[in-house]
Coordinates of C-alpha atoms in Angstrom, one line a residue:
M1 CA 74.4 -0.8 11.3
D2 CA 76.3 2.0 12.8
L3 CA 74.0 3.1 15.6
R4 CA 75.3 6.6 16.0
N5 CA 74.6 8.4 19.3
W6 CA 71.3 10.3 19.0
E7 CA 72.9 13.3 20.7
Q8 CA 76.1 13.3 18.7
A9 CA 76.9 16.8 17.7
K10 CA 77.0 17.7 14.1
S11 CA 78.6 21.0 14.8
K12 CA 80.8 22.4 17.6
T13 CA 79.0 25.7 17.4
N14 CA 77.1 26.6 20.5
H15 CA 74.3 28.7 18.9
Y16 CA 72.1 28.5 15.9
K17 CA 73.7 29.7 12.7
R18 CA 71.2 30.6 9.9
R19 CA 71.6 28.1 7.0
R20 CA 72.2 29.5 3.5
P21 CA 70.5 27.1 1.1
E22 CA 71.5 29.3 -1.9
E23 CA 75.1 28.4 -1.1
T24 CA 74.6 24.7 -1.5
E25 CA 75.2 22.7 -4.7
L26 CA 71.7 21.3 -4.7
Y27 CA 70.1 24.8 -4.6
R28 CA 72.4 26.0 -7.4
L29 CA 71.4 23.0 -9.5
V30 CA 67.6 23.5 -9.0
F31 CA 67.8 27.3 -9.3
H32 CA 69.4 27.2 -12.8
N33 CA 67.7 24.1 -14.2
H34 CA 64.2 23.6 -12.9
D35 CA 62.6 25.6 -15.8
R36 CA 64.7 23.7 -18.4
L37 CA 63.7 20.4 -16.8
E38 CA 60.1 21.1 -17.5
Q39 CA 60.8 22.4 -21.0
E40 CA 62.8 19.4 -22.0
W41 CA 61.1 16.7 -20.0
E42 CA 58.9 15.2 -22.7
L43 CA 61.7 14.8 -25.2
R44 CA 64.5 13.6 -22.9
F45 CA 63.0 12.0 -19.8
Q46 CA 59.3 11.0 -20.2
S47 CA 60.1 7.6 -21.6
T48 CA 62.3 6.8 -18.6
Y49 CA 60.3 8.4 -15.8
G50 CA 56.8 8.9 -17.1
Y51 CA 54.8 12.1 -17.2
L52 CA 56.2 15.1 -15.2
R53 CA 53.8 15.3 -12.2
E54 CA 52.6 18.6 -10.9
E55 CA 53.8 17.7 -7.4
V56 CA 57.4 17.6 -8.8
N57 CA 57.1 21.1 -10.2
E58 CA 55.6 22.4 -7.0
T59 CA 58.3 20.8 -4.9
L60 CA 61.1 22.2 -7.0
Q61 CA 59.7 25.7 -6.7
S62 CA 58.9 25.4 -3.0
Y63 CA 62.5 24.3 -2.4
L64 CA 63.8 27.4 -4.0
D65 CA 61.8 29.5 -1.4
C66 CA 62.9 27.3 1.6
G67 CA 65.1 28.9 4.2
L68 CA 65.4 32.2 2.4
I69 CA 64.8 35.4 4.5
V70 CA 63.3 37.2 1.5
N71 CA 60.4 34.7 1.3
G72 CA 59.2 35.0 4.8
A73 CA 60.8 35.1 8.3
A74 CA 60.2 35.4 12.0
R75 CA 61.8 38.2 13.9
I76 CA 63.1 37.0 17.2
E77 CA 64.4 39.1 20.1
C78 CA 66.4 38.3 23.2
Q79 CA 64.3 38.7 26.4
N80 CA 67.3 40.0 28.3
K81 CA 66.6 43.8 28.3
D82 CA 70.3 44.5 28.8
C83 CA 71.0 42.6 25.5
A84 CA 67.9 42.9 23.3
H85 CA 69.7 41.2 20.4
S86 CA 67.3 40.6 17.5
T87 CA 67.6 38.7 14.2
L88 CA 65.5 36.9 11.5
L89 CA 64.8 33.2 11.0
A90 CA 63.5 32.1 7.6
F91 CA 60.5 29.9 7.0
S92 CA 60.8 26.4 5.5
C93 CA 59.1 24.6 2.6
K94 CA 58.0 21.4 4.4
K95 CA 58.0 19.5 1.1
R96 CA 58.9 15.8 0.9
G97 CA 61.4 14.1 -1.3
L98 CA 63.9 16.9 -2.1
C99 CA 64.8 19.4 0.6
P100 CA 67.4 17.9 2.9
S101 CA 66.7 20.4 5.7
C102 CA 63.0 19.7 5.8
A103 CA 63.6 16.0 5.5
G104 CA 65.9 16.1 8.5
K105 CA 63.4 18.0 10.7
R106 CA 60.6 15.7 9.5
A107 CA 62.6 12.6 10.5
V108 CA 63.1 14.0 14.0
I109 CA 59.4 14.7 14.4
F110 CA 58.6 11.2 13.3
A111 CA 61.1 9.6 15.7
E112 CA 60.0 11.8 18.6
H113 CA 56.4 11.0 17.9
L114 CA 56.9 7.3 17.8
N115 CA 58.9 7.3 21.0
S116 CA 56.5 9.6 22.9
N117 CA 53.1 8.5 21.6
I118 CA 53.2 5.2 19.7
L119 CA 55.7 2.6 20.7
K120 CA 55.1 0.1 23.5
P121 CA 57.9 -1.0 25.8
L122 CA 58.7 -4.2 23.8
S123 CA 61.6 -5.5 21.8
Y124 CA 62.1 -4.4 18.1
R125 CA 63.9 -5.2 14.9
H126 CA 64.8 -3.0 11.9
M127 CA 63.6 -4.8 8.8
V128 CA 64.0 -4.1 5.1
F129 CA 62.0 -5.7 2.3
S130 CA 63.6 -5.5 -1.2
I131 CA 62.6 -6.6 -4.7
P132 CA 64.5 -7.6 -7.8
K133 CA 65.5 -5.0 -10.5
I134 CA 63.2 -6.7 -13.0
L135 CA 60.1 -5.7 -11.0
R136 CA 61.0 -2.1 -10.3
P137 CA 59.6 -0.6 -13.5
Y138 CA 56.1 -1.9 -12.6
F139 CA 56.1 0.6 -9.7
K140 CA 57.8 3.5 -11.4
F141 CA 55.0 4.8 -13.6
N142 CA 52.0 4.4 -11.3
R143 CA 52.7 5.2 -7.6
K144 CA 49.4 3.5 -6.6
H145 CA 51.1 0.2 -7.2
L146 CA 53.5 0.9 -4.4
D147 CA 50.6 -0.1 -2.1
L148 CA 51.3 -3.7 -3.0
L149 CA 54.8 -3.4 -1.4
F150 CA 53.3 -2.3 1.9
K151 CA 50.7 -5.1 1.7
A152 CA 53.2 -7.8 0.8
S153 CA 55.6 -6.7 3.6
W154 CA 52.9 -6.6 6.3
D155 CA 51.4 -9.9 5.1
T156 CA 54.9 -11.5 5.4
I157 CA 55.4 -10.2 9.0
R158 CA 52.0 -11.3 10.1
N159 CA 52.3 -14.7 8.5
M160 CA 55.8 -15.5 9.8
F161 CA 55.1 -14.2 13.3
N162 CA 51.9 -16.2 13.5
E163 CA 54.1 -19.3 13.7
I164 CA 55.1 -18.0 17.2
L165 CA 51.5 -17.8 18.4
P166 CA 48.6 -18.1 15.9
D167 CA 46.4 -15.5 17.7
G168 CA 49.3 -13.2 18.6
N169 CA 49.6 -9.6 17.4
P170 CA 52.8 -8.2 16.0
G171 CA 53.2 -4.5 15.4
A172 CA 55.0 -2.6 12.6
I173 CA 55.6 0.9 11.4
L174 CA 56.5 0.6 7.7
A175 CA 58.0 3.3 5.5
L176 CA 58.5 3.5 1.8
H177 CA 61.9 4.3 0.3
T178 CA 62.2 4.7 -3.4
A179 CA 65.9 5.7 -3.7
G180 CA 68.9 3.5 -4.0
D181 CA 72.3 4.6 -2.8
S182 CA 73.0 6.5 -6.1
L183 CA 69.4 7.9 -6.2
N184 CA 68.4 5.2 -8.7
F185 CA 64.8 4.1 -8.5
N186 CA 64.8 1.2 -6.1
P187 CA 61.5 0.9 -4.2
H188 CA 61.8 -1.0 -0.9
I189 CA 60.2 -1.0 2.6
H190 CA 61.9 -0.1 5.8
G191 CA 60.2 -1.1 9.1
L192 CA 60.4 -0.9 12.8
V193 CA 58.8 -4.2 13.8
T194 CA 58.1 -5.8 17.1
N195 CA 60.4 -8.7 17.7
G196 CA 57.5 -11.0 18.5
V197 CA 53.8 -11.0 19.2
L198 CA 51.5 -9.9 22.0
G199 CA 49.2 -12.6 23.0
E200 CA 45.6 -12.3 24.2
N201 CA 47.0 -13.0 27.7
S202 CA 49.0 -9.8 27.4
I203 CA 52.3 -11.7 27.4
F204 CA 54.9 -10.8 24.8
Y205 CA 56.3 -13.8 22.9
P206 CA 59.6 -13.0 21.2
L207 CA 60.7 -14.3 17.8
P208 CA 63.0 -17.3 18.6
D209 CA 65.2 -16.6 15.6
F210 CA 65.1 -14.8 12.3
K211 CA 65.4 -17.0 9.2
S212 CA 65.9 -14.7 6.3
S213 CA 65.3 -17.4 3.7
K214 CA 61.8 -18.2 5.0
F215 CA 60.8 -14.6 5.2
T216 CA 62.2 -13.9 1.7
E217 CA 60.4 -16.9 0.2
Y218 CA 57.1 -15.8 1.6
F219 CA 57.6 -12.2 0.7
A220 CA 58.4 -13.1 -2.9
H221 CA 55.4 -15.4 -3.3
R222 CA 53.1 -12.9 -1.7
L223 CA 54.2 -9.9 -3.8
L224 CA 54.1 -11.9 -7.1
T225 CA 50.6 -13.1 -6.2
L226 CA 49.4 -9.6 -5.6
M227 CA 51.0 -8.3 -8.8
K228 CA 49.5 -11.1 -10.8
R229 CA 46.1 -10.5 -9.3
A230 CA 46.4 -6.8 -10.3
E231 CA 47.4 -7.9 -13.8
L232 CA 50.7 -6.1 -13.6
V233 CA 53.0 -9.1 -14.4
P234 CA 52.4 -11.8 -17.0
D235 CA 52.7 -15.4 -16.0
S236 CA 55.8 -15.8 -18.1
R237 CA 57.6 -13.1 -16.2
I238 CA 56.7 -14.7 -12.9
E239 CA 57.8 -18.1 -14.1
L240 CA 61.1 -16.6 -15.1
I241 CA 61.7 -15.1 -11.7
E242 CA 60.7 -18.2 -9.9
S243 CA 63.2 -20.2 -12.0
W244 CA 66.2 -18.1 -10.8
Q245 CA 68.4 -19.5 -8.0
H246 CA 68.7 -16.0 -6.6
S247 CA 65.4 -14.2 -7.3
G248 CA 66.6 -10.8 -6.2
F249 CA 64.0 -10.7 -3.4
S250 CA 65.4 -10.0 0.1
V251 CA 64.1 -9.6 3.7
W252 CA 66.8 -8.4 6.1
A253 CA 66.4 -7.9 9.8
G254 CA 68.8 -6.3 12.3
E255 CA 69.5 -7.7 15.8
P256 CA 66.7 -7.3 18.4
I257 CA 66.7 -4.0 20.2
D258 CA 65.0 -3.5 23.6
Y259 CA 62.8 -0.5 24.0
S260 CA 65.1 0.7 26.9
E261 CA 67.9 1.2 24.3
Q262 CA 66.4 4.6 23.5
E263 CA 69.3 5.9 21.4
S264 CA 69.0 2.9 19.0
I265 CA 65.2 3.1 18.8
L266 CA 65.4 6.8 18.1
F267 CA 68.1 6.4 15.5
I268 CA 66.3 3.6 13.6
S269 CA 63.0 5.6 13.8
R270 CA 64.7 8.6 12.3
Y271 CA 66.5 6.4 9.7
I272 CA 63.4 4.8 8.3
D273 CA 61.9 8.2 7.6
K274 CA 65.0 9.9 6.2
G275 CA 65.0 11.9 3.0
P276 CA 66.7 10.6 -0.2
V277 CA 69.0 13.5 -1.0
A278 CA 72.0 14.7 1.0
N279 CA 73.8 18.0 0.3
S280 CA 77.1 16.5 1.6
K281 CA 77.1 14.0 -1.3
I282 CA 76.8 16.5 -4.1
S283 CA 79.6 18.3 -5.9
I284 CA 79.7 20.2 -9.1
D285 CA 82.7 20.6 -11.5
G286 CA 81.7 22.6 -14.6
D287 CA 78.6 20.9 -15.9
I288 CA 79.2 17.6 -14.2
I289 CA 77.3 16.7 -11.1
T290 CA 79.1 14.1 -8.9
Y291 CA 77.1 12.1 -6.3
E292 CA 79.0 10.1 -3.8
T293 CA 77.5 7.0 -2.3
K294 CA 78.1 5.7 1.3
D295 CA 80.7 3.2 0.0
G296 CA 82.8 6.0 -1.4
K297 CA 81.9 5.3 -5.1
T298 CA 80.9 8.3 -7.3
H299 CA 78.3 8.7 -10.0
E300 CA 78.4 11.4 -12.6
F301 CA 75.5 13.2 -14.3
Y302 CA 74.6 16.2 -16.3
P303 CA 72.4 18.7 -14.4
L304 CA 69.1 17.8 -16.0
E305 CA 69.9 14.1 -15.7
F306 CA 70.5 14.5 -12.0
L307 CA 67.2 16.5 -11.4
A308 CA 65.3 13.9 -13.4
R309 CA 66.8 11.2 -11.3
I310 CA 65.4 12.8 -8.1
T311 CA 61.8 13.2 -9.4
P312 CA 60.6 9.6 -8.7
H313 CA 61.4 10.1 -5.0
I314 CA 59.0 13.0 -4.7
P315 CA 55.7 11.6 -3.4
N316 CA 52.3 12.8 -4.5
K317 CA 50.7 15.4 -2.2
W318 CA 48.4 13.0 -0.3
E319 CA 50.5 9.9 -0.7
S320 CA 51.0 8.0 2.6
T321 CA 54.6 6.9 2.7
T322 CA 54.5 5.7 6.4
R323 CA 51.9 3.3 7.6
Y324 CA 51.0 1.6 10.9
Y325 CA 50.0 -2.1 11.2
G326 CA 48.9 -4.6 13.8
L327 CA 49.4 -3.4 17.4
Y328 CA 50.0 0.1 15.9
S329 CA 47.1 0.3 13.5
H330 CA 44.6 3.0 14.1
R331 CA 42.1 0.4 15.4
K332 CA 44.5 -1.2 17.9
R333 CA 45.9 2.2 19.1
G334 CA 42.3 3.1 20.0
K335 CA 42.5 0.4 22.6
E336 CA 46.0 1.3 23.7
K337 CA 45.0 2.2 27.3
R338 CA 43.3 -1.1 27.8
V339 CA 46.3 -3.0 26.5
N340 CA 48.7 -1.1 28.7
E341 CA 46.6 -1.7 31.8
S342 CA 46.5 -5.5 31.0
L343 CA 50.3 -5.4 30.6
G344 CA 50.5 -3.9 34.1
I345 CA 52.3 -1.0 32.6
R346 CA 51.2 2.6 33.2
I347 CA 52.1 4.8 30.3
E348 CA 51.3 8.5 30.6
E349 CA 50.1 9.8 27.3
L350 CA 51.2 13.3 26.4
P351 CA 48.3 15.8 26.7
L352 CA 46.9 16.9 23.3
E353 CA 48.7 20.2 23.5
A354 CA 52.0 18.5 24.3
Q355 CA 51.5 16.1 21.3
R356 CA 51.0 19.1 19.1
Q357 CA 54.2 20.6 20.4
V358 CA 56.1 17.5 19.4
S359 CA 55.3 18.2 15.8
K360 CA 55.1 22.0 15.9
S361 CA 57.9 23.1 18.2
W362 CA 60.1 24.4 15.5
A363 CA 62.9 25.7 17.7
A364 CA 63.1 22.3 19.5
L365 CA 63.3 20.5 16.1
I366 CA 66.2 22.6 14.8
K367 CA 67.9 22.0 18.1
K368 CA 67.6 18.3 17.6
V369 CA 68.8 18.4 14.0
Y370 CA 71.7 20.8 14.5
E371 CA 72.4 20.3 18.2
V372 CA 71.8 24.0 18.9
D373 CA 68.8 26.1 20.0
P374 CA 67.7 28.9 17.6
L375 CA 65.8 30.6 20.4
I376 CA 68.9 31.0 22.6
C377 CA 70.6 34.3 22.2
P378 CA 74.1 33.9 20.7
R379 CA 75.3 37.0 22.6
C380 CA 74.2 36.5 26.2
G381 CA 72.7 32.9 26.2
E382 CA 69.3 34.0 27.4
K383 CA 66.0 32.9 25.8
M384 CA 64.8 34.6 22.6
K385 CA 61.2 35.1 21.7
I386 CA 59.3 35.4 18.4
R387 CA 58.1 39.0 18.1
E388 CA 56.5 39.1 14.7
L389 CA 56.1 37.2 11.4
L390 CA 57.2 39.0 8.3
K391 CA 55.8 38.1 4.9
E392 CA 56.0 41.2 2.8
S393 CA 59.2 41.5 0.7
R394 CA 59.7 45.2 1.3
E395 CA 59.2 44.9 5.0
I396 CA 61.6 41.9 5.2
E397 CA 64.3 43.8 3.2
K398 CA 63.9 46.8 5.4
V399 CA 64.3 44.8 8.6
A400 CA 67.1 42.6 7.2
E401 CA 69.0 45.8 6.1
H402 CA 68.6 47.2 9.6
F403 CA 70.2 44.0 11.1
S404 CA 72.7 43.7 8.3
I405 CA 71.4 40.3 7.3
P406 CA 71.8 39.4 3.6
T407 CA 68.4 38.3 2.1
F408 CA 69.5 36.4 -1.0
A409 CA 72.6 35.9 -3.2
R410 CA 72.0 34.5 -6.6
P411 CA 74.0 31.2 -6.9
P412 CA 76.7 31.0 -9.7
P413 CA 75.5 29.5 -13.0
L414 CA 76.3 26.1 -14.2
L415 CA 78.0 25.5 -17.6
D416 CA 75.6 24.3 -20.2
P417 CA 76.1 20.7 -21.1
T418 CA 77.5 20.2 -24.6
D419 CA 76.2 16.6 -25.0
L420 CA 72.6 15.4 -24.7
F421 CA 73.7 11.8 -24.2
P422 CA 73.8 10.7 -20.6
I423 CA 77.1 9.9 -18.9
Q424 CA 75.5 6.8 -17.5
A425 CA 72.1 5.1 -17.9
A426 CA 69.4 6.3 -15.5

């Protein structure tokens, strides 16, 4: 894996530049097609993706409001009296599974939270648990079944690591990903996993070596057992899969990474919680949506096809897509201070207010994502301060006009597709 520098700049600009979501291809696509998607869903997409969930509709609508001055903004002002520069910063939607901007900020929050409040100074591996294509449909129409992927993954870690020390405790933060490289439905689990176990004597016992075949064999057996117990898969299907030389199951692990390698730890933490959609991969030519994968290949879709393809990656409102196990379970973390003392390591926990700031310091998050600080004045370099929050459209338009800030520009329309048949199968 290319462990890019955590501080690598994404832009050479020195100051925050307000993003214009309405100028992106994704916004253009959603803006002109989200109503049509709902109207045509039952006829065209229900057999492939199941019923159109309310959370999907809410996420699409919220995305259209995200980052737009007209839908709410904070007025910020330079504290330098000789400058007094003032401008507006738009609110965000904070929805999961669609908005690339909110996904980026959320991943930074997650990585900073793990590093500041959760992870112990141990060795770690990035692990990925994958399943064969033949099993993916069983998870597509009922998201509750995705719990089985979490359970099978953790059971595999716990069982395999128990060979190091039967009473040892591994730790894992597991995150659900449902998107393949081309946004196809491909549910799999990413994890940041301790590279060993912590014994009752408070000594860390590292994993001697990682044997993918053993992990994969156990993971396959465990998941199939859980699916059979839940009456999801008939015996004949299980026997078929077990007869294959290459079952399609896979457990991958990266090289061990020490906690002191902070850039690598932060990068992987951010990666396992990344969003599925990237604006940079989307282009539109007429009525054809082209999505480019990381290997340079391209996939083409009609507009509604592309939107439908995204919908399985939008989680339900209260769905937990990141879970903590072993050393990092809620029960174990309640004893964290005692464990740290027994390790002879003094870890200063952030005060409650500081922990809240990790997740709520909006300016700091944008600085992390875009390598700039939105609360630094672009004119004089001094700090800027939020003066007021604006929610009323008339008030926003009045202030925006005063500062010569455009509030919204309707994106150009897409050509209507002339063919209802997909360019490629979903």
